[in-house]
Short mmCIF file of N, CA, C and O in Angstrom, two decimals:
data_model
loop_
_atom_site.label_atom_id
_atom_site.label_comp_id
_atom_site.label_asym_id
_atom_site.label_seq_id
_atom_site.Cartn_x
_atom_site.Cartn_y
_atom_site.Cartn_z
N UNK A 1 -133.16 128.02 1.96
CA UNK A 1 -132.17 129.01 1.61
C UNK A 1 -132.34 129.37 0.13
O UNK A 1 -132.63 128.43 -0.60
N UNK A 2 -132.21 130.53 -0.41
CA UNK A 2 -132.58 131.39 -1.77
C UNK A 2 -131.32 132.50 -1.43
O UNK A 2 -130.83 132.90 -0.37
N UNK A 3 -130.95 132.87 -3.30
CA UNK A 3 -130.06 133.29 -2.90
C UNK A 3 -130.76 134.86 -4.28
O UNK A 3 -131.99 134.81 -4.28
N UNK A 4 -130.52 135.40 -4.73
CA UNK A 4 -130.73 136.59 -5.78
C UNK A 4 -129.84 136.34 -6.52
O UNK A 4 -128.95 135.84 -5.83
N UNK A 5 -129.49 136.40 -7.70
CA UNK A 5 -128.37 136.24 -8.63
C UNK A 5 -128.58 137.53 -9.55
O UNK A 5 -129.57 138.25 -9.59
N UNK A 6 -127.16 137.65 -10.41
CA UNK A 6 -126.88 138.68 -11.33
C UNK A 6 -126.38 137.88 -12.39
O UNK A 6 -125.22 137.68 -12.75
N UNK A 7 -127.85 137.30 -13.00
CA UNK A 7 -127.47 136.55 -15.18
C UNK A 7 -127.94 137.08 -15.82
O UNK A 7 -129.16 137.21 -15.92
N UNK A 8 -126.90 137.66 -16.62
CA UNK A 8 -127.23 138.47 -18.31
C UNK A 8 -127.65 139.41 -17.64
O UNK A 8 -128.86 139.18 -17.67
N UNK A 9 -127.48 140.62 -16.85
CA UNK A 9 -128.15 141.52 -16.72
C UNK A 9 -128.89 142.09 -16.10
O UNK A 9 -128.97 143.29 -15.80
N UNK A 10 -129.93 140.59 -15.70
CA UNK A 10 -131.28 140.77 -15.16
C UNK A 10 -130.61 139.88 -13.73
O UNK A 10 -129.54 139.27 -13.74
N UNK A 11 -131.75 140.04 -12.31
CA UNK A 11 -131.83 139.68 -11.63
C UNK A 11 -132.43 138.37 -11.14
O UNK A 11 -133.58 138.46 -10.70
N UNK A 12 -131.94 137.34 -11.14
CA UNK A 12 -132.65 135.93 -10.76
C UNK A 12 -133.08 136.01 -9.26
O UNK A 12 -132.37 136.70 -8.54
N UNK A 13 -134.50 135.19 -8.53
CA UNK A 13 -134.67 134.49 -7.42
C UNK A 13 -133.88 132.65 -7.97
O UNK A 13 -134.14 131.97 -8.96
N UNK A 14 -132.83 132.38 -6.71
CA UNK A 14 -132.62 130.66 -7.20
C UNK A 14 -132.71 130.22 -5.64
O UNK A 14 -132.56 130.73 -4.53
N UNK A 15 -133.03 129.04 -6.19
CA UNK A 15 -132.89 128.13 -4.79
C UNK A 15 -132.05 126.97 -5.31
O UNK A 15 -131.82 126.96 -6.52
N UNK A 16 -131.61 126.07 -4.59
CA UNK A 16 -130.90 124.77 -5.10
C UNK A 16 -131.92 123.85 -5.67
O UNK A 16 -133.00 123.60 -5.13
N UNK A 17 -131.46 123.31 -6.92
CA UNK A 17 -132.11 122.49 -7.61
C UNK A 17 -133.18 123.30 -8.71
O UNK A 17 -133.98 122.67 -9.40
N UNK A 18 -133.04 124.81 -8.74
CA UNK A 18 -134.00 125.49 -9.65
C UNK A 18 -133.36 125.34 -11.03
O UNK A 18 -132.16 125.59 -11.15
N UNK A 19 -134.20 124.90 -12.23
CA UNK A 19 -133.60 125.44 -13.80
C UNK A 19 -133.93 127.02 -14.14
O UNK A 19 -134.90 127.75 -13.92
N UNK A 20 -133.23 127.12 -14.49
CA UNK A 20 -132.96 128.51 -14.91
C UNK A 20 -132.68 129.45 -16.40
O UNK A 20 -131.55 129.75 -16.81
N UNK A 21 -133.39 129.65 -16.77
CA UNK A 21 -133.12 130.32 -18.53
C UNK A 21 -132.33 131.58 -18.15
O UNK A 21 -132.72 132.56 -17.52
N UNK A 22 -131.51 131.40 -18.53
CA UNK A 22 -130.66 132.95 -18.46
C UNK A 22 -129.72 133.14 -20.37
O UNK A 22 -129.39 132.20 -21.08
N UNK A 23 -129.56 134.43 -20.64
CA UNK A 23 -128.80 134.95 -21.53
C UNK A 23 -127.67 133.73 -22.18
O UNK A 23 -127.07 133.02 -21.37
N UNK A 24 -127.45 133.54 -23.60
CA UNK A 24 -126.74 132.02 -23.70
C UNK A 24 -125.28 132.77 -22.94
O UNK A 24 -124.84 133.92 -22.89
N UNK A 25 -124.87 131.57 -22.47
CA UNK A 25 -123.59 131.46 -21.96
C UNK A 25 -122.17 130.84 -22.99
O UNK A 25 -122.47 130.25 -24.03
N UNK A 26 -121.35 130.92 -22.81
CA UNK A 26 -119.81 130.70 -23.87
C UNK A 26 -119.18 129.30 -22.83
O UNK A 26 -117.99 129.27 -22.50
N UNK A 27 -120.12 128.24 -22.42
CA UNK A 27 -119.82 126.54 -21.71
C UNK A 27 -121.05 125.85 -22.45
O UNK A 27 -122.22 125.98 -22.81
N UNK A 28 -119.66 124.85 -22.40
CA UNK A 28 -120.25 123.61 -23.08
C UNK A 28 -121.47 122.93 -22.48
O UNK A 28 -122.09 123.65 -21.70
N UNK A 29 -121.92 121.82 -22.64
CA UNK A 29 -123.33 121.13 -21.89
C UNK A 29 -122.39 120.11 -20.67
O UNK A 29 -121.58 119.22 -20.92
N UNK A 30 -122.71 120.47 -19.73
CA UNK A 30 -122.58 120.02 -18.46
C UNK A 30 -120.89 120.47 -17.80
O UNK A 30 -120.11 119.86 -17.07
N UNK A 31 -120.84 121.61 -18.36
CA UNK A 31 -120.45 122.59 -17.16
C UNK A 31 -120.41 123.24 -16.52
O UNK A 31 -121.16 124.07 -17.04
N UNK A 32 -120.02 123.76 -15.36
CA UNK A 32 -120.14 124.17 -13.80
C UNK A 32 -119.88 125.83 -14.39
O UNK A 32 -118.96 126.34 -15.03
N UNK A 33 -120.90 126.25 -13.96
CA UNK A 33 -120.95 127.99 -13.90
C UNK A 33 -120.93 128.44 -12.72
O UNK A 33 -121.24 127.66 -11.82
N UNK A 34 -120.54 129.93 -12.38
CA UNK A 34 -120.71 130.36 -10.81
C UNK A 34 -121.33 131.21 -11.32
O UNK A 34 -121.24 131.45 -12.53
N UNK A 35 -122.58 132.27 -10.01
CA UNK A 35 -122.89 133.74 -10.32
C UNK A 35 -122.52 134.59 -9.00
O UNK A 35 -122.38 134.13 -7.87
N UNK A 36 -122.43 135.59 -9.30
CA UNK A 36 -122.83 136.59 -8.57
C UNK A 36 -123.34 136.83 -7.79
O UNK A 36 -124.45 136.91 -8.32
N UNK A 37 -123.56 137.16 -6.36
CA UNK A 37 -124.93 136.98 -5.54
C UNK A 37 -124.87 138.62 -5.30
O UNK A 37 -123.98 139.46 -5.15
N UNK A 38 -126.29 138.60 -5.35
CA UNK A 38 -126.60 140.04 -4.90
C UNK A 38 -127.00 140.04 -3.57
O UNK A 38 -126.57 140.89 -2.80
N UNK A 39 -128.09 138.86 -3.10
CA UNK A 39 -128.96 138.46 -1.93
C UNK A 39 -128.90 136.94 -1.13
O UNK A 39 -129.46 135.95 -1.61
N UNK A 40 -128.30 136.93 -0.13
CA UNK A 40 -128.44 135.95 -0.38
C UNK A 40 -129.33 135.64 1.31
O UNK A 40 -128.68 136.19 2.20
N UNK A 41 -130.69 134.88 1.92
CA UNK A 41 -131.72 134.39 2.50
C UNK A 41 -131.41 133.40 3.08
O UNK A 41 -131.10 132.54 2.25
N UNK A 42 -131.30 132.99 4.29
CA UNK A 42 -131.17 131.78 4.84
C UNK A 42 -131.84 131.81 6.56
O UNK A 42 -131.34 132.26 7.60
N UNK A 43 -133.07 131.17 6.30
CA UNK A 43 -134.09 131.24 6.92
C UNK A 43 -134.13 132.98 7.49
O UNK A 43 -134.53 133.86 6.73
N UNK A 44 -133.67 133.30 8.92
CA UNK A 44 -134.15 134.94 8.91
C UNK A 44 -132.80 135.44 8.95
O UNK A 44 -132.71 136.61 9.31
N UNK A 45 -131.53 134.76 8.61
CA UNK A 45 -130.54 135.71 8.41
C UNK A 45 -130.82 135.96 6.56
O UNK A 45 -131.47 135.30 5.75
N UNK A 46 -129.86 137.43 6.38
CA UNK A 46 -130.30 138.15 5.14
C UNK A 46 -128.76 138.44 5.54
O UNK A 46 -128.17 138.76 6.57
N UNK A 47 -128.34 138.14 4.00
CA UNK A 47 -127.38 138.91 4.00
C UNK A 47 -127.27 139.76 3.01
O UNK A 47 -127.79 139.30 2.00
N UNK A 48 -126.73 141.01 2.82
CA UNK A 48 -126.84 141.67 1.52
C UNK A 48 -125.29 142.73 1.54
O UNK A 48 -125.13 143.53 0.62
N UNK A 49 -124.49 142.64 2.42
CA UNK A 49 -123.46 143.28 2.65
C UNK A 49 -122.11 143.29 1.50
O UNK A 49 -121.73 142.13 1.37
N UNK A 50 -121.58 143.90 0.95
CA UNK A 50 -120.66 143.31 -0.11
C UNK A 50 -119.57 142.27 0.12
O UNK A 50 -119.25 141.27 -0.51
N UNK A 51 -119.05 142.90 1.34
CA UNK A 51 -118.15 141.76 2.10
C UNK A 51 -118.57 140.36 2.42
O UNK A 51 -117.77 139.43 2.32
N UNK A 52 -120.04 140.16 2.87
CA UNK A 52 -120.00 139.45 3.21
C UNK A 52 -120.66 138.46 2.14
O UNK A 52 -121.01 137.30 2.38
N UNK A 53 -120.76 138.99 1.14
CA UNK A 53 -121.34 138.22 -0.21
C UNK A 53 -120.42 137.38 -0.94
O UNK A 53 -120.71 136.34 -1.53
N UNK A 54 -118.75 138.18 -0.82
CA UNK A 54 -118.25 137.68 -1.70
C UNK A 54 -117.47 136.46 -0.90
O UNK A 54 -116.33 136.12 -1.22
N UNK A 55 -118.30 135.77 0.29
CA UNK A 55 -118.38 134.49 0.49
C UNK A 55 -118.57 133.29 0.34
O UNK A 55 -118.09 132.19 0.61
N UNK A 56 -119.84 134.02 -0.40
CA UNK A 56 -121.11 132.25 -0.73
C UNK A 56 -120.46 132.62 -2.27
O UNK A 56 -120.04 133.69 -2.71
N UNK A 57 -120.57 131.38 -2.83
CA UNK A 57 -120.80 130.80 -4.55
C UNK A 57 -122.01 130.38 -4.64
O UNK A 57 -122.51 129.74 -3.71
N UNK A 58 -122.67 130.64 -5.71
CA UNK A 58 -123.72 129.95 -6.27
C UNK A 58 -123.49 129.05 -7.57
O UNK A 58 -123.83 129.43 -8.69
N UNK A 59 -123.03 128.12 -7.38
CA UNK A 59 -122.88 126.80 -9.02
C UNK A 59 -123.76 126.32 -9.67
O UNK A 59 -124.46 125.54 -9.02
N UNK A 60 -124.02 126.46 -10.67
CA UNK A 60 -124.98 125.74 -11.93
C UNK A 60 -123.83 125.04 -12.73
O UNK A 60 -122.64 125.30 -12.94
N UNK A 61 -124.81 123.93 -13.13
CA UNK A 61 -124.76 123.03 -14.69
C UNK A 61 -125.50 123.70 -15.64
O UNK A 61 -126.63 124.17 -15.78
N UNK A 62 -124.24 123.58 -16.38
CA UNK A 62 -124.97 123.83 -17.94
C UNK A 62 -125.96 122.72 -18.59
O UNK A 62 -125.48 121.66 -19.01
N UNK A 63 -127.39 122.98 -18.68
CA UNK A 63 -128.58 122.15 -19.28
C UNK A 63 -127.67 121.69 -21.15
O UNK A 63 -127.15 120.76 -21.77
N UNK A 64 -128.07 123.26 -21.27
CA UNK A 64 -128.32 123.09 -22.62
C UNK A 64 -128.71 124.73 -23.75
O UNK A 64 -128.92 125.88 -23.35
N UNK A 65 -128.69 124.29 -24.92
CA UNK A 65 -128.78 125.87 -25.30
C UNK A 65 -130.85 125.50 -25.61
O UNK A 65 -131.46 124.49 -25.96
N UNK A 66 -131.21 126.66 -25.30
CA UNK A 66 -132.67 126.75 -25.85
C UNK A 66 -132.89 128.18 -26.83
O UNK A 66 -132.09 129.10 -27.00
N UNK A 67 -134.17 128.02 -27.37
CA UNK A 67 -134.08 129.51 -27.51
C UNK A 67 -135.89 130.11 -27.50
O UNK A 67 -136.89 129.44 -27.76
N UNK A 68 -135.83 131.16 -27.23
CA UNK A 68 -136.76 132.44 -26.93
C UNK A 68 -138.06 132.23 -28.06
O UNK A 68 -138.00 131.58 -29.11
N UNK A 69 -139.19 132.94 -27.56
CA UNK A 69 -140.48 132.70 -28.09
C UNK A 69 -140.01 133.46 -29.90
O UNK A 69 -139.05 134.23 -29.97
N UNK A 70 -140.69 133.15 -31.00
CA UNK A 70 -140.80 133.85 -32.04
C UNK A 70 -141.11 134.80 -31.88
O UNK A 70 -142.27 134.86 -31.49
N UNK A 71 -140.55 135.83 -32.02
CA UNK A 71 -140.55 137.29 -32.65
C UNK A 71 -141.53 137.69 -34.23
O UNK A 71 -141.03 137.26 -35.27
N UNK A 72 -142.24 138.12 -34.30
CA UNK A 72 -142.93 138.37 -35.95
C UNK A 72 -142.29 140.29 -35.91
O UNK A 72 -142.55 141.27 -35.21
N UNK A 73 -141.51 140.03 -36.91
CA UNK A 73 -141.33 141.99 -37.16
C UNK A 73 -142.21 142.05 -38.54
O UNK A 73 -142.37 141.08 -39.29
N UNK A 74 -142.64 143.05 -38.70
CA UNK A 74 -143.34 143.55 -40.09
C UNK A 74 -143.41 144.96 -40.08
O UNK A 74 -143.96 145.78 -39.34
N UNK A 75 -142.47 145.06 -41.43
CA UNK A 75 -142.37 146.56 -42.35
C UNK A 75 -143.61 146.85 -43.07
O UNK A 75 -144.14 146.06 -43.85
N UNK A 76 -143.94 147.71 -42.85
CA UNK A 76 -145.20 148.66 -44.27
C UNK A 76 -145.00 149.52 -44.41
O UNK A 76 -144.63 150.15 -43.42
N UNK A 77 -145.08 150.26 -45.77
CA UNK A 77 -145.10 151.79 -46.05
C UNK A 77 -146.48 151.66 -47.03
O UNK A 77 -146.66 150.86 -47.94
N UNK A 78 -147.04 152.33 -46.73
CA UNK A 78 -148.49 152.27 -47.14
C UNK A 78 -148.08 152.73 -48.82
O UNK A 78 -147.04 153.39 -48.87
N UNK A 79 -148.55 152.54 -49.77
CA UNK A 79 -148.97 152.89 -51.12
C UNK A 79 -147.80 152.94 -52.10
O UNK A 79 -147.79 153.38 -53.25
N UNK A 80 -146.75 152.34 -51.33
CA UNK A 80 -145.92 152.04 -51.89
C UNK A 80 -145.18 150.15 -52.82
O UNK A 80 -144.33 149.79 -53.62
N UNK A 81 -146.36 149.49 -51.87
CA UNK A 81 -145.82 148.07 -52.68
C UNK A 81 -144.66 147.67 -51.49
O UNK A 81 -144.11 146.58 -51.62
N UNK A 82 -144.34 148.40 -50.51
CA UNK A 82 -143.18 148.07 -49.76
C UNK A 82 -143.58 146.78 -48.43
O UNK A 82 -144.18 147.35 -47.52
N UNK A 83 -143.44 145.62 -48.21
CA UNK A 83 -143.53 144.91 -47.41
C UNK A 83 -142.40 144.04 -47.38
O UNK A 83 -141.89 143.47 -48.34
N UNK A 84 -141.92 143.97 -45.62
CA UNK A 84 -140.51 143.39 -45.21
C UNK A 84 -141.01 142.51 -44.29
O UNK A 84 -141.51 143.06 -43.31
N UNK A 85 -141.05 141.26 -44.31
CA UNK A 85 -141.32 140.12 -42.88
C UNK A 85 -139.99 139.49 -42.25
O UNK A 85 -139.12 138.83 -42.83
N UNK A 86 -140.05 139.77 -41.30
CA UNK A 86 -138.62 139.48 -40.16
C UNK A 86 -139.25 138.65 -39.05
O UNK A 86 -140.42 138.81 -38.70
N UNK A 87 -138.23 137.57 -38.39
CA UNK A 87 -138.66 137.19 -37.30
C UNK A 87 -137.17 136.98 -36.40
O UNK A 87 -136.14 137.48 -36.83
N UNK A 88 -137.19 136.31 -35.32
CA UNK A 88 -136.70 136.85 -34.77
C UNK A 88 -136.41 135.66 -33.05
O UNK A 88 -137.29 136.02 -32.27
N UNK A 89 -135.67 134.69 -32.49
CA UNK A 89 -135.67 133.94 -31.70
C UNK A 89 -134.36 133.66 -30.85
O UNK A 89 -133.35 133.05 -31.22
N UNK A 90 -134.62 134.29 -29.56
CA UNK A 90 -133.31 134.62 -28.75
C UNK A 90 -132.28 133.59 -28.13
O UNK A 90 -132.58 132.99 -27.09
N UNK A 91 -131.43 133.46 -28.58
CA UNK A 91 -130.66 132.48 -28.15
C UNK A 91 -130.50 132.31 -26.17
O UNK A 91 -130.13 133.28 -25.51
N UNK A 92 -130.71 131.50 -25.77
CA UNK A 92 -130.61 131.70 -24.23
C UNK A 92 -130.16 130.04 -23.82
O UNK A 92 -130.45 128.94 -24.29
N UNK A 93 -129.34 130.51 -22.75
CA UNK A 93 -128.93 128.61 -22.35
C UNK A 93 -130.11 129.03 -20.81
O UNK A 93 -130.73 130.01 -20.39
N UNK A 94 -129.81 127.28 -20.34
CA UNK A 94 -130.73 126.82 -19.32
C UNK A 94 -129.48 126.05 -18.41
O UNK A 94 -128.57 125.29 -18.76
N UNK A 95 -129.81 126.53 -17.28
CA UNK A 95 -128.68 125.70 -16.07
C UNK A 95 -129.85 125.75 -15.27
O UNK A 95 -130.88 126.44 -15.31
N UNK A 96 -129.29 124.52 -14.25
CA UNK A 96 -129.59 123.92 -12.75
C UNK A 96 -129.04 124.30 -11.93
O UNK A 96 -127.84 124.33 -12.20
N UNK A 97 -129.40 124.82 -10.48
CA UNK A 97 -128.34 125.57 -9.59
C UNK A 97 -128.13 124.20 -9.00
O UNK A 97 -129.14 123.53 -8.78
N UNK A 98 -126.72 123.60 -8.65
CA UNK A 98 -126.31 122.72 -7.88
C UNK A 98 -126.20 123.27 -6.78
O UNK A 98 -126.70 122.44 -6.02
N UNK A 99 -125.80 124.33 -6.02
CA UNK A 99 -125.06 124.36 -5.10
C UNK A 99 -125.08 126.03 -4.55
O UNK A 99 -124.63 126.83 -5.37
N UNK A 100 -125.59 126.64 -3.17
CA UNK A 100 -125.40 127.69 -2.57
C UNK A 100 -124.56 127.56 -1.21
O UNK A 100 -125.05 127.34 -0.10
N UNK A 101 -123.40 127.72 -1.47
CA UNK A 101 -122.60 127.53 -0.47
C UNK A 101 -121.47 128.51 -0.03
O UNK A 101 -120.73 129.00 -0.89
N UNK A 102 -121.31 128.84 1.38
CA UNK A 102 -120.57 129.59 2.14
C UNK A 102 -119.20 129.23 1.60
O UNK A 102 -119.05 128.14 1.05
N UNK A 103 -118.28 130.01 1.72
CA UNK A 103 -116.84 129.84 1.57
C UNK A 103 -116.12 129.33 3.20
O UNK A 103 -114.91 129.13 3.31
#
């Protein structure tokens, strides 16, 4: 069973027991998040109906905060002496899906 999720924006594939980097979240480390299901797969039933979505929960633990690859920004204006170095590293938390379950 796989379910589609809606974190930060973007669209997740999860299954139970997947870690997951999504957008940082506003929970502490080892608390219970729910998402959204857009899709949710269980062997050849599909469900994708709105009604019948807002059945299942999908629960994660909060891992932990991580963050995003380095960014290098760099300013030039040619013949001017002008140089600006920026970088740049995205804050994002990491959860575990515990749990895809019917209501």
């Amino acid at each position: 069973m796989y379910a589609i999720v809606r974190a930060g924006g973007r669209q997740e594939k999860v299954a139970d027991g997947d870690v997951l980097t999504v957008d940082k979240l506003a929970a502490e480390v080892g608390a219970t998040v729910t998402f959204p299901a857009v899709l949710v797969v269980d062997g050849d039933n599909v469900v994708s109906a709105a009604a019948e979505l807002a059945k299942y929960t999908i629960s994660a633990e909060v891992l932990g905060a991580v963050k995003g690859p380095k960014i290098n920004i760099m300013h030039y204006r040619n013949k001017t002496g002008y140089k600006r170095r920026q970088g740049h590293r995205q804050p994002y938390t990491q959860v575990k899906i515990t749990g895809i379950s019917a209501k």
